[in-house]
PDB file of C-alpha atoms in Angstrom:
ATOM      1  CA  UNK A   1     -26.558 -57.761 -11.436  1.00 75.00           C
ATOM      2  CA  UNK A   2     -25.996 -59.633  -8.237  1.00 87.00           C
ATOM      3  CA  UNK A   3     -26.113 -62.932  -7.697  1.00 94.00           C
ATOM      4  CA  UNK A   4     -25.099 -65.435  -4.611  1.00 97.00           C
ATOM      5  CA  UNK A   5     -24.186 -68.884  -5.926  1.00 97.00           C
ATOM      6  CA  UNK A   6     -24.705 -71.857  -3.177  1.00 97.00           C
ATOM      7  CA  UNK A   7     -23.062 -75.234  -4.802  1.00 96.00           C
ATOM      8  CA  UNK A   8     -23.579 -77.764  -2.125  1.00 96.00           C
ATOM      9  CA  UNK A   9     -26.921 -78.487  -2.293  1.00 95.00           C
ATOM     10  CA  UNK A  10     -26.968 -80.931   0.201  1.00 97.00           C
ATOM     11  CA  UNK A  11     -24.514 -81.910   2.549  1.00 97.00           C
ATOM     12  CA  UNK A  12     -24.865 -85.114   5.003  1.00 97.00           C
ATOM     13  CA  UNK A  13     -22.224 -85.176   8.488  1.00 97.00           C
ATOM     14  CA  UNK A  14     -22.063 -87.128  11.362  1.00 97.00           C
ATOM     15  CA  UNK A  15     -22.897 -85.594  15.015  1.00 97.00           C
ATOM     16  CA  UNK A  16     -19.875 -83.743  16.093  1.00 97.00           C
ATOM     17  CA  UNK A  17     -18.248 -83.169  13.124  1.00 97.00           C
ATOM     18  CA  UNK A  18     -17.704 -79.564  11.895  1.00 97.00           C
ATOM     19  CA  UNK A  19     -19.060 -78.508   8.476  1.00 98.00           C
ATOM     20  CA  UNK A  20     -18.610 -75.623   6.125  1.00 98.00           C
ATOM     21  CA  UNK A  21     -21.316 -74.294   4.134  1.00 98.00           C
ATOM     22  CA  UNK A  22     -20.004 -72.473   0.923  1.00 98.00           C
ATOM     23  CA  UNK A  23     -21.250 -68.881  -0.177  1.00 98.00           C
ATOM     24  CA  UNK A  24     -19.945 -66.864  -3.160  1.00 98.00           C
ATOM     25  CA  UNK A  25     -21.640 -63.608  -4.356  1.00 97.00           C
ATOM     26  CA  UNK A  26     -21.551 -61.424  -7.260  1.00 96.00           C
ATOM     27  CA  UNK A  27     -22.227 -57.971  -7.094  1.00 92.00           C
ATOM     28  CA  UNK A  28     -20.803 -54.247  -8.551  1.00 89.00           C
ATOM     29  CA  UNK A  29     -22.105 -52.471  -5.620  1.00 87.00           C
ATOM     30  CA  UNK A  30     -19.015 -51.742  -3.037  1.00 87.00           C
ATOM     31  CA  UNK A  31     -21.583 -51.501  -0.092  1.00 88.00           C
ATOM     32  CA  UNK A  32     -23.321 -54.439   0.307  1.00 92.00           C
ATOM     33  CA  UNK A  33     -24.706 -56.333   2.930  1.00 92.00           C
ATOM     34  CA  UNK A  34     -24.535 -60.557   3.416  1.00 94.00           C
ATOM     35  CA  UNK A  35     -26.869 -62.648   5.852  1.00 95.00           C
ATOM     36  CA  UNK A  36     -26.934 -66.242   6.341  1.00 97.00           C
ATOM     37  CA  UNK A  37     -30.835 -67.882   7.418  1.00 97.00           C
ATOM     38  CA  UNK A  38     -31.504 -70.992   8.560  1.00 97.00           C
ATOM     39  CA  UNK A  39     -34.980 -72.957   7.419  1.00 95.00           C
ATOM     40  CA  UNK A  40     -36.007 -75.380  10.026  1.00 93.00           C
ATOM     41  CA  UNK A  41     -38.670 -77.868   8.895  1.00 90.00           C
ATOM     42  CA  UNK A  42     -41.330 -75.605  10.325  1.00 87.00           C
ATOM     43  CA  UNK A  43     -40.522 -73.613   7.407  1.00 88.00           C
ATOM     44  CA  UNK A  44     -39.857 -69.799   8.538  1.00 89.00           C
ATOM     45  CA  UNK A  45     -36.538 -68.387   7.414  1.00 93.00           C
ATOM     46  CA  UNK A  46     -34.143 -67.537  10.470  1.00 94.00           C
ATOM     47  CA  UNK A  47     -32.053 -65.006  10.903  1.00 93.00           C
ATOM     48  CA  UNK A  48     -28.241 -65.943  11.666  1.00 95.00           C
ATOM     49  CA  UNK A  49     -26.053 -63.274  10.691  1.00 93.00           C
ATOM     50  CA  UNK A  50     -26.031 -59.735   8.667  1.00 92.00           C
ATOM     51  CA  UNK A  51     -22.559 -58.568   7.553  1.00 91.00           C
ATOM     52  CA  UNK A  52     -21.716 -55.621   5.845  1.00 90.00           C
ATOM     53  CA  UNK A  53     -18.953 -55.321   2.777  1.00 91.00           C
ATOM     54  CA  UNK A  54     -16.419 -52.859   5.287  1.00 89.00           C
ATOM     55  CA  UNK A  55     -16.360 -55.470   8.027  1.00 86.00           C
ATOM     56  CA  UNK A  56     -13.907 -58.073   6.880  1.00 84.00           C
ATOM     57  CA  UNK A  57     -13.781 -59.531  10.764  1.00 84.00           C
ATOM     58  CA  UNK A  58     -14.629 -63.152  11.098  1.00 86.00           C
ATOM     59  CA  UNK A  59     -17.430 -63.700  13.508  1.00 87.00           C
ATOM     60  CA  UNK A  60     -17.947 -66.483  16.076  1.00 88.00           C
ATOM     61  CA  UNK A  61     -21.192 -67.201  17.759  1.00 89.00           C
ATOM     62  CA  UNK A  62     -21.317 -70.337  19.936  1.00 93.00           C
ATOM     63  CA  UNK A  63     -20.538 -73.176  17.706  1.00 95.00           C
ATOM     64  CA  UNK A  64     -21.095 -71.015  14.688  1.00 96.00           C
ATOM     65  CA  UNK A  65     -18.564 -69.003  12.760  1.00 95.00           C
ATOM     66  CA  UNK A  66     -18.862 -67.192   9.881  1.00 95.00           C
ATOM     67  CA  UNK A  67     -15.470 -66.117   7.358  1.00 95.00           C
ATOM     68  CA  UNK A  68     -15.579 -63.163   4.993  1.00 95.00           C
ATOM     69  CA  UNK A  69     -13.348 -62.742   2.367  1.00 94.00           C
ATOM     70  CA  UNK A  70     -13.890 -60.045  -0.013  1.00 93.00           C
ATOM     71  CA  UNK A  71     -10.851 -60.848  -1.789  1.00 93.00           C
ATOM     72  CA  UNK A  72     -12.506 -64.324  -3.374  1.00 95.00           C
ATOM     73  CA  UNK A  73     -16.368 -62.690  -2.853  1.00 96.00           C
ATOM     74  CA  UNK A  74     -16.859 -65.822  -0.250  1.00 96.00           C
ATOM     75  CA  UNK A  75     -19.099 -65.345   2.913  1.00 96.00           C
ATOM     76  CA  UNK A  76     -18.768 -69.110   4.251  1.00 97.00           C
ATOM     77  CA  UNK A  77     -20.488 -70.528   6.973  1.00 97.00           C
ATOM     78  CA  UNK A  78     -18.924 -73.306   9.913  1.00 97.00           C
ATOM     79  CA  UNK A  79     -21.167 -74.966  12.179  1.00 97.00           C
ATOM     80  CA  UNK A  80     -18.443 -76.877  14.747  1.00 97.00           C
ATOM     81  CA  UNK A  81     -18.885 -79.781  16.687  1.00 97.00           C
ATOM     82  CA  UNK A  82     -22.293 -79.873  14.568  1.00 97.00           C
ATOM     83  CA  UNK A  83     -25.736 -81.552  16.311  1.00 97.00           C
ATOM     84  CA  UNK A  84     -28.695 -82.927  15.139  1.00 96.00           C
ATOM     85  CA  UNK A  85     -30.995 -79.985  15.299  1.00 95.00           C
ATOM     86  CA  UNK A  86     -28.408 -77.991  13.363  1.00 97.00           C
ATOM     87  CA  UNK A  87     -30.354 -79.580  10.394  1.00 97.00           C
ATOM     88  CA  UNK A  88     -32.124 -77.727   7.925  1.00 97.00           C
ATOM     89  CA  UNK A  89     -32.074 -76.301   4.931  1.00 96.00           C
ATOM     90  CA  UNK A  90     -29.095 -72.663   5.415  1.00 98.00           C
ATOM     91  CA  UNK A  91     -29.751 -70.067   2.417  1.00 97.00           C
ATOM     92  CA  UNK A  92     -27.044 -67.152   1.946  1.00 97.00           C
ATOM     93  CA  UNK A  93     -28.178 -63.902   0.868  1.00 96.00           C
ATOM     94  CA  UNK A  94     -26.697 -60.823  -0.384  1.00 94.00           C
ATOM     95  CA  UNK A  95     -28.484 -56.637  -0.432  1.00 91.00           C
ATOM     96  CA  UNK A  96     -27.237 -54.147  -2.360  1.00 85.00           C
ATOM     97  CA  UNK A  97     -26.758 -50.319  -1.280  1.00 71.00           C
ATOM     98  CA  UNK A  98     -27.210 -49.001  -4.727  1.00 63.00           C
ATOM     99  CA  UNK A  99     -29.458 -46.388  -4.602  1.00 56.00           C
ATOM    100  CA  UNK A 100     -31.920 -48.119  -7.327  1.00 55.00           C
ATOM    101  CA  UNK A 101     -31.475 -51.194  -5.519  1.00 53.00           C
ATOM    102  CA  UNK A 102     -33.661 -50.862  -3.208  1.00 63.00           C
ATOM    103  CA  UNK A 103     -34.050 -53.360  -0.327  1.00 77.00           C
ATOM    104  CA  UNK A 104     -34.596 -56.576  -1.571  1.00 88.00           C
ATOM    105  CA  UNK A 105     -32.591 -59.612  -0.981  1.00 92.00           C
ATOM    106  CA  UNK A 106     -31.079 -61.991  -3.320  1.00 94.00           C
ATOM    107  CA  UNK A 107     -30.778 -65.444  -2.330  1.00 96.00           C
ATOM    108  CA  UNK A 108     -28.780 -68.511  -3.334  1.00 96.00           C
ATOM    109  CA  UNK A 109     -29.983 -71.898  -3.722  1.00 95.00           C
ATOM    110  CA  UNK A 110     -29.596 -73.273  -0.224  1.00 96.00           C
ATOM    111  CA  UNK A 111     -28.112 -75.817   1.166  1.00 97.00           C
ATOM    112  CA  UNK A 112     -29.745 -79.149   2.676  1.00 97.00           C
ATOM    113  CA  UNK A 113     -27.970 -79.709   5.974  1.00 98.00           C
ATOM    114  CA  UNK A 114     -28.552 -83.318   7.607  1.00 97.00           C
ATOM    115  CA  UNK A 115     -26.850 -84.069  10.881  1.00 97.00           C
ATOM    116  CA  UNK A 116     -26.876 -87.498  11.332  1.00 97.00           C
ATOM    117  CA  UNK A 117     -26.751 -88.951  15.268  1.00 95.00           C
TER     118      UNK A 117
ATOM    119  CA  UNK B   1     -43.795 -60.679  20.445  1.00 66.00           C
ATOM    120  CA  UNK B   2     -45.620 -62.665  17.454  1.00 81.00           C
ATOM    121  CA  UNK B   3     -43.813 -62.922  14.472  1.00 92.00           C
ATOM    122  CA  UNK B   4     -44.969 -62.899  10.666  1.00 95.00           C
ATOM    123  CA  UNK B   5     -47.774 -64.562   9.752  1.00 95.00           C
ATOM    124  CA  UNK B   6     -48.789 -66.576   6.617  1.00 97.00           C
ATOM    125  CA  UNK B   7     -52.130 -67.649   6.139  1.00 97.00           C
ATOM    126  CA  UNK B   8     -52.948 -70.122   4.412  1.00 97.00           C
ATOM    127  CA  UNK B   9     -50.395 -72.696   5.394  1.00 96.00           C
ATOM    128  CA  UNK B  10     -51.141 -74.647   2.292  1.00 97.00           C
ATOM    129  CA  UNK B  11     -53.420 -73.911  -1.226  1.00 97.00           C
ATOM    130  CA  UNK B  12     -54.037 -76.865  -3.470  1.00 97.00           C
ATOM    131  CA  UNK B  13     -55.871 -75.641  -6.478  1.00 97.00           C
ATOM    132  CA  UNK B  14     -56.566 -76.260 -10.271  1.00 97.00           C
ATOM    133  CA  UNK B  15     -55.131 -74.630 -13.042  1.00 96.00           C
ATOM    134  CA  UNK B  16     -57.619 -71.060 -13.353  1.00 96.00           C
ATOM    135  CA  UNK B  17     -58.980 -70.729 -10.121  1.00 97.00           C
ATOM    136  CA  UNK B  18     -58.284 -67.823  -8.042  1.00 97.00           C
ATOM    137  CA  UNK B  19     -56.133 -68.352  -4.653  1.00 98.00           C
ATOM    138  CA  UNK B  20     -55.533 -64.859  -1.939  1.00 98.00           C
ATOM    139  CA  UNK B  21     -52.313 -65.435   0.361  1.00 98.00           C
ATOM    140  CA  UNK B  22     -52.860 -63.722   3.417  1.00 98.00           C
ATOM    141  CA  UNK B  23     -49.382 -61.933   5.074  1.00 98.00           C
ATOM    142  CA  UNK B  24     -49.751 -60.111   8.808  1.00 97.00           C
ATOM    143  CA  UNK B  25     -46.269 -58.809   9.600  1.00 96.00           C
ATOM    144  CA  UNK B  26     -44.704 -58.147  12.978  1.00 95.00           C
ATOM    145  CA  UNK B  27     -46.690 -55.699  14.625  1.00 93.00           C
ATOM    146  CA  UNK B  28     -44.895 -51.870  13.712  1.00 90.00           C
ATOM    147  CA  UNK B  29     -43.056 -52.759  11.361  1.00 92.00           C
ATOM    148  CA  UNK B  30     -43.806 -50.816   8.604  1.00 91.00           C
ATOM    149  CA  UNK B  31     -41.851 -52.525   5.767  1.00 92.00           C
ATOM    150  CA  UNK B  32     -43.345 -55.820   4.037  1.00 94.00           C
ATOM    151  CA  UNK B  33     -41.893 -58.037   1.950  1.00 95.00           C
ATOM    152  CA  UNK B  34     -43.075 -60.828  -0.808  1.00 97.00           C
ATOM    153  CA  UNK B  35     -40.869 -63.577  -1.877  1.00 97.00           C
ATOM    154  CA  UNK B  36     -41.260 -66.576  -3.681  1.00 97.00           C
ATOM    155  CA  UNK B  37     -39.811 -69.908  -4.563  1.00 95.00           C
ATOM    156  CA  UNK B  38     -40.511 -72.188  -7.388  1.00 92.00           C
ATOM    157  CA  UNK B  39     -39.319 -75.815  -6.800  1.00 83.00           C
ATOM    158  CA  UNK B  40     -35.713 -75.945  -7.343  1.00 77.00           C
ATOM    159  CA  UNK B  41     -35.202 -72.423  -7.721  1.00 87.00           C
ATOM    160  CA  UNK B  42     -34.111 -70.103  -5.456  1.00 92.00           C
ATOM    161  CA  UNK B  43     -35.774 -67.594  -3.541  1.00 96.00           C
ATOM    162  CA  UNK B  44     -36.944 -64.670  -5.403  1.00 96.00           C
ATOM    163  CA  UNK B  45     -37.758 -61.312  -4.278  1.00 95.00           C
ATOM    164  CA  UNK B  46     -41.621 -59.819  -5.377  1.00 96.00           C
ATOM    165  CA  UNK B  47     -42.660 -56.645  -3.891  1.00 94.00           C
ATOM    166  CA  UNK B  48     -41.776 -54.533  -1.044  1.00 93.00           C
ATOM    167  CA  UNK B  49     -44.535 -52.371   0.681  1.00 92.00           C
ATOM    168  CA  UNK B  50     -43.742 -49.086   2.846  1.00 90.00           C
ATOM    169  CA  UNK B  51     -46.668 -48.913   4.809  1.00 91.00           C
ATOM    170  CA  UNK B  52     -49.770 -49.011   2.527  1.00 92.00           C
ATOM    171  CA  UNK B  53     -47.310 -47.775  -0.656  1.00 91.00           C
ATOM    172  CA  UNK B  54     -45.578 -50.370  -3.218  1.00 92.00           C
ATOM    173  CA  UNK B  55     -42.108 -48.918  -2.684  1.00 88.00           C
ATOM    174  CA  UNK B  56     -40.647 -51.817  -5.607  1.00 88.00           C
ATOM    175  CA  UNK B  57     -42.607 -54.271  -7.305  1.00 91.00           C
ATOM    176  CA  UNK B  58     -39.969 -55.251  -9.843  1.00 90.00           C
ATOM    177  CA  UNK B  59     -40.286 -58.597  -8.864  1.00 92.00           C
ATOM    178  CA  UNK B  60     -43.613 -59.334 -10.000  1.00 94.00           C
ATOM    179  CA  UNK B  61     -43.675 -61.652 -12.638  1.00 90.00           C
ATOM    180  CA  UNK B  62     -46.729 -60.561 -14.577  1.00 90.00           C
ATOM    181  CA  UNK B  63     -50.385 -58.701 -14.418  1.00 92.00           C
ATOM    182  CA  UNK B  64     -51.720 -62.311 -12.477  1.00 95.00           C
ATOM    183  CA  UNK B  65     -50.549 -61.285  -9.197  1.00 97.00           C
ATOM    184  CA  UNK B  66     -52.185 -58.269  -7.495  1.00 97.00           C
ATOM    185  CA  UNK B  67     -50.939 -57.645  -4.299  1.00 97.00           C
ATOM    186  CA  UNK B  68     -52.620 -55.152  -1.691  1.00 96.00           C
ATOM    187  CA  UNK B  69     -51.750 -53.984   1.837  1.00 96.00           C
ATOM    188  CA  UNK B  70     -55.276 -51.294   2.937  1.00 85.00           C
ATOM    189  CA  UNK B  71     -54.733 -49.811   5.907  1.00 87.00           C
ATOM    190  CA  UNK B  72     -50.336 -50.250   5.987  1.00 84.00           C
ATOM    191  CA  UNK B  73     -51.234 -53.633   8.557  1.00 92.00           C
ATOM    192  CA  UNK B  74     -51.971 -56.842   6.491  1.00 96.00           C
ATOM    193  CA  UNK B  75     -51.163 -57.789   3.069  1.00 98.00           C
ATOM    194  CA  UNK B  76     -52.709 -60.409   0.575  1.00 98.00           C
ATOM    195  CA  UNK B  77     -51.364 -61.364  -2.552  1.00 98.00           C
ATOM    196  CA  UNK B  78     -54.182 -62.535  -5.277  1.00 98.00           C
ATOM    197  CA  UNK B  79     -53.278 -65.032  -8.297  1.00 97.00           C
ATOM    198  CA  UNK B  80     -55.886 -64.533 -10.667  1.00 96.00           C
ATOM    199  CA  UNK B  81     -55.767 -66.972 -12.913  1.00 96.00           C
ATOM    200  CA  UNK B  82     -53.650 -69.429 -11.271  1.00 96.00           C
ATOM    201  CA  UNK B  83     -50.860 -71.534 -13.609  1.00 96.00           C
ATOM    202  CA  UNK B  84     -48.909 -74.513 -12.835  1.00 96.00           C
ATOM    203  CA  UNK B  85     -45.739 -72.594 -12.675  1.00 95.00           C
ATOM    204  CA  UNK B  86     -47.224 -70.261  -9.921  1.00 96.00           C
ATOM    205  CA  UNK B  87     -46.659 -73.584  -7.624  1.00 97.00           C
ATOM    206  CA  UNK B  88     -44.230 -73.011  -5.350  1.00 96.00           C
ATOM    207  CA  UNK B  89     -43.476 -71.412  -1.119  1.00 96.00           C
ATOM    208  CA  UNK B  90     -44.904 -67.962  -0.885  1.00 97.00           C
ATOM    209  CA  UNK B  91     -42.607 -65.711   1.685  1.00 97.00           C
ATOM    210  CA  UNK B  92     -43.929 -63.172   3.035  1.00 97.00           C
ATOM    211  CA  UNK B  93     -41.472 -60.788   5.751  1.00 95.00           C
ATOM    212  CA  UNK B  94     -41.434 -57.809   7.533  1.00 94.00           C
ATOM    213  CA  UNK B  95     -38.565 -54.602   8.589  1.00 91.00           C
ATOM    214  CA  UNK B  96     -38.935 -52.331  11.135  1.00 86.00           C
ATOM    215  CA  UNK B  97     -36.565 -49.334   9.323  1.00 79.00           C
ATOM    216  CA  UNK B  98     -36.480 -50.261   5.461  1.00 71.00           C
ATOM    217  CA  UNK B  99     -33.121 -49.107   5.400  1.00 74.00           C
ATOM    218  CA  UNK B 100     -30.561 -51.515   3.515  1.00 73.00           C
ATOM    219  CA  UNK B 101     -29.110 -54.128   5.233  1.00 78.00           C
ATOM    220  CA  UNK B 102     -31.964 -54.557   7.842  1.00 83.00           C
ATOM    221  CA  UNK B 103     -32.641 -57.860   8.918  1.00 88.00           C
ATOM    222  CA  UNK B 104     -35.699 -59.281   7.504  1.00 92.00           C
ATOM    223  CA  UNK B 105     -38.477 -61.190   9.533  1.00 93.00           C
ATOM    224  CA  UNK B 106     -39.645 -64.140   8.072  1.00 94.00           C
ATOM    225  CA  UNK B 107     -43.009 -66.065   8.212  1.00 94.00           C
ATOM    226  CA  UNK B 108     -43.106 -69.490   7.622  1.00 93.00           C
ATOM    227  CA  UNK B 109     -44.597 -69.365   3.835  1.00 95.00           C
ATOM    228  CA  UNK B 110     -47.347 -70.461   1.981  1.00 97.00           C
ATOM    229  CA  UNK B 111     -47.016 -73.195   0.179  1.00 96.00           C
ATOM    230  CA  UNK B 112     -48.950 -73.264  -3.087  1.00 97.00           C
ATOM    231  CA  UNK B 113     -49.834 -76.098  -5.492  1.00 97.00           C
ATOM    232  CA  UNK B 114     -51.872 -75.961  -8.811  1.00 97.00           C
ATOM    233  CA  UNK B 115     -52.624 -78.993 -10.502  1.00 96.00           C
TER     234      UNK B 115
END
C-alpha cells in the first residue's frame, strides 16, 4: 500500500533563510505521480508541483525548488531566501497508476511552516 | 474562473444530529473528489465521482455517510447520525480529465465539530 511519511511537523525559520521540507513515500507501483500543496490559513489546498516517477529532473520555480530522488523514495521541498507569507501548513502527496488504484491521492501529515520576520 | 466551493464553512453539532456538506466544483470539471481529515491525522481520501457516477468510494468509512452528486454539478455529503470522531476538515476537489496524476482543485473545506 502506499504511504507518504512527512516527519517535521512543524518547522519555525527566520525571514531569509532557506528551508527544506522532507517527503518520503512508499509505494509498489513504478508509475506514480508526487505533488506538493500548500494550505494557507484561508484553508484551500494549493497546488505547487505534480511530478511523475520517470522525471528524476530537479525543478526550480522562483524561490522554490523541488529534488527527486527515486533512489531514497524522497520528493523534498526548498523554499530559498524564505518570506513571511511562505507560511502555512505544505502537505506532500503521492497517486498511484495501478490500474485498481484509481485516482485518489494519499497524503502525508503536513508540515507547519512559520516564517518568522 | 471560481474555484471549488464548500458550503458550510463551519458545522457545530451534537452527537446524533444530522449535518449535509455542500461541494460545487469548478465549473466542467467533471471529476469530484471527497477528502477528509480528523485532527492529527492526515488527509484521507473518501469518494471520487465521474460526473453523476461513484467511480471509487473505498474511502468511506461506514453506512453514516451518504454522499450524492444529481445532475453530475454539485455534491453533498450527509452524516446521518453524526459521532464525535466524524469531527474533523471536510475536502471537497475537483479534475477536469480524471486521468492519474491530474492536478486536483481544492476548496477550502468544511470544518466539522460534534460535541
Amino acid at each position: 500500500a502506499q504511504k507518504v511519511t512527512q516527519a517535521q511537523t512543524e518547522i519555525s525559520v527566520v525571514e531569509k533563510e532557506d528551508v527544506t521540507l522532507d517527503c518520503v513515500y512508499e509505494t509498489r507501483d513504478t508509475t506514480y505521480y508526487l505533488f506538493w500543496y500548500k494550505q494557507p490559513p484561508s484553508g484551500e489546498l494549493v497546488f505547487l508541483i505534480r511530478r511523475n516517477s520517470f522525471d528524476e529532473q530537479n525543478e526550480i520555480s522562483g524561490r522554490y525548488s523541488w529534488n527527486f530522488q527515486k533512489s531514497t523514495s524522497s520528493f523534498n521541498f526548498t523554499i530559498t531566501a524564505s518570506q513571511v507569507v511562505d507560511s502555512a501548513v505544505y502537505f506532500c502527496a503521492l497517486s498511484e497508476a495501478m490500474d485498481n488504484a484509481g485516482n485518489m491521492l494519499t497524503f502525508g501529515g503536513g508540515t507547519r511552516l512559520m516564517v518568522k520576520p | 474562473e471560481a474555484g471549488v466551493t464548500q458550503f458550510p464553512s463551519h458545522s457545530v453539532i451534537e452527537k446524533g444530529q444530522t449535518v449535509t456538506l455542500r461541494c460545487d466544483p469548478i465549473s466542467g470539471h467533471d471529476n469530484l473528489y471527497w477528502y477528509r481529515r480528523v485532527m492529527g491525522k492526515e488527509i484521507k481520501f473518501l469518494l471520487h465521482f465521474v460526473k453523476e457516477s461513484k467511480q471509487d468510494e473505498s474511502g468511506m468509512p461506514n453506512n453514516r455517510f451518504l454522499a450524492e452528486r444529481t445532475g453530475g454539478t454539485y455534491s453533498t455529503l450527509k452524516v446521518q447520525p453524526a459521532e464525535l470522531e466524524d469531527s474533523g476538515v471536510y475536502f471537497c476537489a475537483s479534475s477536469q480529465f480524471g486521468q492519474r496524476g491530474d492536478e486536483q482543485f481544492f476548496g477550502p473545506g468544511t470544518r466539522l465539530t460534534v460535541l
